[in-house]
Coordinates of N, CA and C in Angstrom, one line a residue:
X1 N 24.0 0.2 -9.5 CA 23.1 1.2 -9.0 C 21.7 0.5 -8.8
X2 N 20.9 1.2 -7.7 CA 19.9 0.4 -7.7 C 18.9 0.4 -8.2
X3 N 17.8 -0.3 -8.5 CA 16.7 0.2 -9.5 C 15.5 1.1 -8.5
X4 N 16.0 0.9 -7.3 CA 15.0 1.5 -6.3 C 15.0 3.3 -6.1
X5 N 13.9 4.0 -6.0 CA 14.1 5.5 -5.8 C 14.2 5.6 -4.4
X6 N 15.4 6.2 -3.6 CA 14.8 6.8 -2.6 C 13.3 7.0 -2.4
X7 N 12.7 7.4 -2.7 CA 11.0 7.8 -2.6 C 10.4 6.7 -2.4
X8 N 10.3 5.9 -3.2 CA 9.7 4.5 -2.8 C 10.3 3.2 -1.4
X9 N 11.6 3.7 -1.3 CA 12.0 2.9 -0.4 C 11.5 3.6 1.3
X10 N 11.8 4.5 1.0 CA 11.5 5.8 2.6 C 9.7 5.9 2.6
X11 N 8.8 5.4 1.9 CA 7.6 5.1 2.5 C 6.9 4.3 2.4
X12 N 6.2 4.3 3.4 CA 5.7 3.3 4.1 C 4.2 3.6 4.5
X13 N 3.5 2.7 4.5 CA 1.6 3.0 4.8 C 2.0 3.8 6.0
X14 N 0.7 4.1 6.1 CA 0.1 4.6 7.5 C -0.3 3.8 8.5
X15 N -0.5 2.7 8.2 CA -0.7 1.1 9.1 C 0.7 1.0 10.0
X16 N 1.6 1.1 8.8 CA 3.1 0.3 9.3 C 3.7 1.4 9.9
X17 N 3.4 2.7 9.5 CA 3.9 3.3 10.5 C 3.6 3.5 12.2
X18 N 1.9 3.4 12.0 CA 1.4 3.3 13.4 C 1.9 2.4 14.2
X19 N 2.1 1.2 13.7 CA 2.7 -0.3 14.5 C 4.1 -0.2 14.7
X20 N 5.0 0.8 13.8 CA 6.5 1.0 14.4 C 6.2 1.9 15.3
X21 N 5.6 3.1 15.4 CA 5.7 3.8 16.2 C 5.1 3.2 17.8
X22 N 3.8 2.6 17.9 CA 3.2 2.2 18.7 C 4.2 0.9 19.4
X23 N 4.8 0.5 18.9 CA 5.6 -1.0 19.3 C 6.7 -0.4 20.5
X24 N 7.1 0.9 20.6 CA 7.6 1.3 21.7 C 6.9 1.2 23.3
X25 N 7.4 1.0 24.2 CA 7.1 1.4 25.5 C 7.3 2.9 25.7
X26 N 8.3 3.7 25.3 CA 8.2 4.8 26.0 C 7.8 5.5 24.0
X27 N 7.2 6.6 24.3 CA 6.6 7.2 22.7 C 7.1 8.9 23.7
X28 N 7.6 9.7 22.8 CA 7.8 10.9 22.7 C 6.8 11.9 22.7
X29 N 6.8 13.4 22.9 CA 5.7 14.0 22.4 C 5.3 14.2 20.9
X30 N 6.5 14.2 20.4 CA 6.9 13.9 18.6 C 5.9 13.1 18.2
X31 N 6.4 11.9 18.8 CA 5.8 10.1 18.5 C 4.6 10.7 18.5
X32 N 3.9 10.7 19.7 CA 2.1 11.2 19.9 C 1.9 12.0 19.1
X33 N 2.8 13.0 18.6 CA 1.7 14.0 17.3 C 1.7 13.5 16.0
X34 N 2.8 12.7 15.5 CA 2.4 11.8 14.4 C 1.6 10.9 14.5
X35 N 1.7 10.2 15.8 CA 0.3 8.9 15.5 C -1.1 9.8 15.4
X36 N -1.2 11.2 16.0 CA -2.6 11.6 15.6 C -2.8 11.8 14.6
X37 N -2.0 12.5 13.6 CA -1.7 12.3 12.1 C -2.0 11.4 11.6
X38 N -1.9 10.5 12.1 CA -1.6 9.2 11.2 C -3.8 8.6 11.5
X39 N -4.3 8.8 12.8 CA -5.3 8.4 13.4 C -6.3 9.3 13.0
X40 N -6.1 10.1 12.3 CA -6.6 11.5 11.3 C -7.3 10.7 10.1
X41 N -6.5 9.6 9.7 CA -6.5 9.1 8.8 C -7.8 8.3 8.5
X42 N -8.0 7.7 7.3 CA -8.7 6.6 6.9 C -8.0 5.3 6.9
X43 N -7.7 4.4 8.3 CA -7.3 3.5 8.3 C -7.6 2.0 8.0
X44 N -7.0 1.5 7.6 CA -7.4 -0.1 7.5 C -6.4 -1.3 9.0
X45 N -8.2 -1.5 9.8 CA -7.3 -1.7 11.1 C -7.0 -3.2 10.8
X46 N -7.8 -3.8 10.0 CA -7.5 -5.3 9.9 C -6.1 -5.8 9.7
X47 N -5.2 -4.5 8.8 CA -4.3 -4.6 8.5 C -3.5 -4.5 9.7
X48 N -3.9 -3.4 10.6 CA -3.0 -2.7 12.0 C -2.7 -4.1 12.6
X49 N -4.0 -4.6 13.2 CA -4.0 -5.6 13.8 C -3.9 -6.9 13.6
X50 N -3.6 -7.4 12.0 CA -2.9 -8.6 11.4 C -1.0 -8.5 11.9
X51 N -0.6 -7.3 11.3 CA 0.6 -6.6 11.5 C 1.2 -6.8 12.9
X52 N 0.2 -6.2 13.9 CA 0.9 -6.4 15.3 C 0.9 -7.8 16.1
X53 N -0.4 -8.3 15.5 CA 0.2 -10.1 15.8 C 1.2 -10.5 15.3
X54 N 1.1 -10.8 13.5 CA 2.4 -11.0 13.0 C 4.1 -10.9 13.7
X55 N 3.9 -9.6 14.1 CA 5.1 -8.9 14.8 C 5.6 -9.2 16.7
X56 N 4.3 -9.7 16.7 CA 4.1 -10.0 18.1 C 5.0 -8.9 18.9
X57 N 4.1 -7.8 18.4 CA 4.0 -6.1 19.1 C 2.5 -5.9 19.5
X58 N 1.5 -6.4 19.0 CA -0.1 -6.5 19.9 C 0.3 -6.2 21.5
X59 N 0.8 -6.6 21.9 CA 0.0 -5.8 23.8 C 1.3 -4.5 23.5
X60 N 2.3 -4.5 23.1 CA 2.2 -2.4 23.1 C 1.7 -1.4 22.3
X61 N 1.2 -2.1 21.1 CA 0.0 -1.2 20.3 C -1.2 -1.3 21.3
X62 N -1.4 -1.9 21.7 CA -2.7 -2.4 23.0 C -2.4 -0.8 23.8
X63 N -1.0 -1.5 24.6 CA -1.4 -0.4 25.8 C -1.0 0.8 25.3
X64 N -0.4 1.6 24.2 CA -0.2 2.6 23.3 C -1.4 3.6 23.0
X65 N -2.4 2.7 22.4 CA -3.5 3.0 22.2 C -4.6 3.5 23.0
X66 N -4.3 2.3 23.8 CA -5.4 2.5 24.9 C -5.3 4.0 26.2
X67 N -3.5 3.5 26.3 CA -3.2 4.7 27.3 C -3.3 6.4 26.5
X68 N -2.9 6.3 25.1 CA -2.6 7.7 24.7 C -3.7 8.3 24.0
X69 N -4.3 7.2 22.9 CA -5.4 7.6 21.9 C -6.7 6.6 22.4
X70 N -7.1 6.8 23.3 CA -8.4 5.8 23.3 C -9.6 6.3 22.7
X71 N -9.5 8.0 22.8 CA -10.9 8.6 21.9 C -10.3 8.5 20.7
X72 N -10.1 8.6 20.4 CA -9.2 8.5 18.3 C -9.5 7.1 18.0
X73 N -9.7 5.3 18.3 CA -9.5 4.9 18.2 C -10.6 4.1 18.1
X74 N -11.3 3.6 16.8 CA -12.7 2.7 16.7 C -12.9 1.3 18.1
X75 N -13.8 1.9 18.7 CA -14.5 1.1 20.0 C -14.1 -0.4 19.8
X76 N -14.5 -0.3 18.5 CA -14.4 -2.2 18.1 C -13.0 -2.6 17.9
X77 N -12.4 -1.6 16.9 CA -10.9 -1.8 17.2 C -10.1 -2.4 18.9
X78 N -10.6 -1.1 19.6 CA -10.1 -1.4 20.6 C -10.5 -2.7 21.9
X79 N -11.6 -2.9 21.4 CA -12.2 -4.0 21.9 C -11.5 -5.5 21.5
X80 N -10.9 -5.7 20.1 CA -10.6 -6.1 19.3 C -9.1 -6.7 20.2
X81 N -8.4 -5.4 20.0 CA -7.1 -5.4 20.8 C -7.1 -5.9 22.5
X82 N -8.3 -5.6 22.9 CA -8.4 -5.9 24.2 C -8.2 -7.2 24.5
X83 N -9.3 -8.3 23.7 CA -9.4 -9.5 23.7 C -8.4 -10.2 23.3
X84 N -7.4 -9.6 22.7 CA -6.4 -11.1 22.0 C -5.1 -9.9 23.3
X85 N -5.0 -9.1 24.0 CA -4.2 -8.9 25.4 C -5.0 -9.6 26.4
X86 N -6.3 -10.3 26.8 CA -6.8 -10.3 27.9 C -6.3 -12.1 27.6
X87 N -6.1 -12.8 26.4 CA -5.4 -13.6 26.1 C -4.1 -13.9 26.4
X88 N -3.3 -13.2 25.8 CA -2.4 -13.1 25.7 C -1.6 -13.2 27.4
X89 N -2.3 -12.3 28.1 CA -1.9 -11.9 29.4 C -2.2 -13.8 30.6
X90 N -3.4 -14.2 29.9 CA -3.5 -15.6 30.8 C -2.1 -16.6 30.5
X91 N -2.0 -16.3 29.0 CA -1.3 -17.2 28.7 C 0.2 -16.8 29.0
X92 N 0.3 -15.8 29.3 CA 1.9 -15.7 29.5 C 1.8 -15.9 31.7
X93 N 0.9 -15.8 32.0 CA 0.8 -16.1 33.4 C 0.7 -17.5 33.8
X94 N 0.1 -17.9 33.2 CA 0.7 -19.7 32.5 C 2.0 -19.7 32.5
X95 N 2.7 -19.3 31.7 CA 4.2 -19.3 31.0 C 4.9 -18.9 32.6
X96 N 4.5 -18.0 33.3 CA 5.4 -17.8 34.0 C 5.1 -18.3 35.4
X97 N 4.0 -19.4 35.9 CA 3.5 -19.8 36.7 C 4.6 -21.7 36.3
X98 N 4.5 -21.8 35.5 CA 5.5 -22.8 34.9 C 6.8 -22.9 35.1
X99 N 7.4 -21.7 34.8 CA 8.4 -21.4 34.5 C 9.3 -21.2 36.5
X100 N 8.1 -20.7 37.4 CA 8.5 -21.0 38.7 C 8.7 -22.2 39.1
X101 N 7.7 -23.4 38.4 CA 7.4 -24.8 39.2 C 8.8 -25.4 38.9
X102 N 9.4 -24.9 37.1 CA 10.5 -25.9 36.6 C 11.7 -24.9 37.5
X103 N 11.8 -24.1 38.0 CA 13.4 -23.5 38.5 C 12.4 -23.9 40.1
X104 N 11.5 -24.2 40.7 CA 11.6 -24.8 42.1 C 11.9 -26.3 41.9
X105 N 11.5 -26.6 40.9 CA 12.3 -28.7 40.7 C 13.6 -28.4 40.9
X106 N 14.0 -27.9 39.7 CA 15.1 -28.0 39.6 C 16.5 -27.2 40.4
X107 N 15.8 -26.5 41.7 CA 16.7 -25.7 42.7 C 16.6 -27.0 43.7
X108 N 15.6 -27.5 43.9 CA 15.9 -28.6 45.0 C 16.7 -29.9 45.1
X109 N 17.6 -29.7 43.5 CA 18.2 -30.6 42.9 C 19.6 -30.1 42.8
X110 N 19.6 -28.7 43.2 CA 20.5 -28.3 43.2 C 21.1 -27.8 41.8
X111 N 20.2 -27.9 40.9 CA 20.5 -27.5 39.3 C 20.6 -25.7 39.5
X112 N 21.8 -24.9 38.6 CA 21.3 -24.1 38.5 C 20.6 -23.8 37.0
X113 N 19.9 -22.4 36.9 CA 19.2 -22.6 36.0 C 18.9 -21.0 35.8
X114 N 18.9 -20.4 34.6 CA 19.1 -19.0 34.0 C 17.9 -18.8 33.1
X115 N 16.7 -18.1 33.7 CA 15.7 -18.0 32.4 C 16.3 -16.9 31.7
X116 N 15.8 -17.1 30.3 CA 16.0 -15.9 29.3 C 15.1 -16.3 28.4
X117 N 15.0 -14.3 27.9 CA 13.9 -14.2 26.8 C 12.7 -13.7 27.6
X118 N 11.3 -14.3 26.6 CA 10.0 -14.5 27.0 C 9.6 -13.6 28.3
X119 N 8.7 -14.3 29.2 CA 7.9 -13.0 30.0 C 9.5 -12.8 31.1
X120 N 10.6 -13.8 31.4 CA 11.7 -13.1 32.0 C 12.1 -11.6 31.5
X121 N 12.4 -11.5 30.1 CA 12.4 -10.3 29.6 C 11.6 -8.6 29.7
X122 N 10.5 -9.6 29.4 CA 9.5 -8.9 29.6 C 8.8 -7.5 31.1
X123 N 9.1 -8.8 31.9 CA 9.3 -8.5 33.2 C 10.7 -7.6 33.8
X124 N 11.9 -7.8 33.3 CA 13.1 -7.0 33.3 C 12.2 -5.5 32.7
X125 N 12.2 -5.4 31.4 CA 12.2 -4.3 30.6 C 11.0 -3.5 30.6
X126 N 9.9 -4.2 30.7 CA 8.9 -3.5 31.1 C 8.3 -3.2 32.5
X127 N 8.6 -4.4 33.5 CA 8.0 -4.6 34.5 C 6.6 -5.0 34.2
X128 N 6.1 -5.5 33.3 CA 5.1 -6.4 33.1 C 5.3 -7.7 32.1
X129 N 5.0 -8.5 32.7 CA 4.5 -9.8 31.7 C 3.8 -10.0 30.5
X130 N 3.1 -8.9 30.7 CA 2.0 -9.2 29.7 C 2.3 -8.1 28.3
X131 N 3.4 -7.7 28.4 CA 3.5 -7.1 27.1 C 4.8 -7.7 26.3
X132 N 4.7 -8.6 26.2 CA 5.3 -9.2 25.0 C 4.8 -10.7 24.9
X133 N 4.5 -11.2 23.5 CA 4.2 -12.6 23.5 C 4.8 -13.3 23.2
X134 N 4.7 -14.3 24.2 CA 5.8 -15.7 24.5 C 4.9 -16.7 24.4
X135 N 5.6 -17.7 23.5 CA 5.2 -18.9 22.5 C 6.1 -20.3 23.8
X136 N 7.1 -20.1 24.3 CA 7.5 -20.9 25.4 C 8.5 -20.7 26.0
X137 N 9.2 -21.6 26.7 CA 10.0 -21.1 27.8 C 11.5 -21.3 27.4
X138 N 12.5 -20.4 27.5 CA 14.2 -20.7 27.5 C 14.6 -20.4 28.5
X139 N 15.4 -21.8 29.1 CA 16.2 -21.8 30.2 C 17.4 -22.0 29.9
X140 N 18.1 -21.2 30.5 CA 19.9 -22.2 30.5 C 19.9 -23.2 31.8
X141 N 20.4 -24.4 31.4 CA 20.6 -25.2 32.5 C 22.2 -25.7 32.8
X142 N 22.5 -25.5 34.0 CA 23.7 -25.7 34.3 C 24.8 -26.9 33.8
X143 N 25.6 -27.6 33.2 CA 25.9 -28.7 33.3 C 26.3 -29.4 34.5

């Protein structure tokens, strides 16, 4: 048996909950009435925003926030969040400005070549690039 209580294991801050909830693209009307609950709160954002780097969920806590609760949400916080997506967003335009040059090499070679992952995904699932962070590029390359 375990030494753990139900009770202790089923909660969780108010931080970690906002960043599971927030890490979605699509949020419920459910979702929205707990995060105001939760934005009700006395929060510790250094934690929010340690968390969503960590997690590398930062640009949909970004556009979560921004799009649903932007009055609920400390200026500086959001400012905060702005700057490491106004980052994040060059850098994955990078990534995927790259990622064209090496599949136009490698088509005129006749290689084929399958991106996956990173802003490819990104681009599938969201239709934007800039909400997920990508550290570099995975390709399949044909033999």
């Amino acid at each position: 048996m375990s030494n753990y209580s139900t009770r202790s294991v089923n909660k969780i801050s108010p931080e970690l909950e906002l960043n599971i909830i927030c890490s979605r693209f699509e949020i419920s009307e459910g979702q929205k009435t707990k995060v105001d609950n939760i934005l009700a709160q006395h929060l510790n954002w250094d934690k929010i925003i340690t968390h969503s780097i960590y997690h590398k969920t930062l640009p949909l806590l970004h556009r979560n926030l921004t799009l649903f609760f932007k009055e609920k949400v400390p200026s500086e916080v959001l400012n905060t969040l702005s700057s490491h997506q106004k980052l994040n967003s060059i850098h994955n335009i990078t990534i995927a400005g790259t990622l064209i040059q090496i599949h136009d090499v490698l088509s005129r070679e006749n290689i084929s070549v399958l991106p996956v992952k990173g802003v490819t995904l990104a681009k599938k699932l969201y239709n934007d690039t800039s909400l997920r962070i990508c550290s570099d590029l995975d390709i399949l390359v044909e033999r």
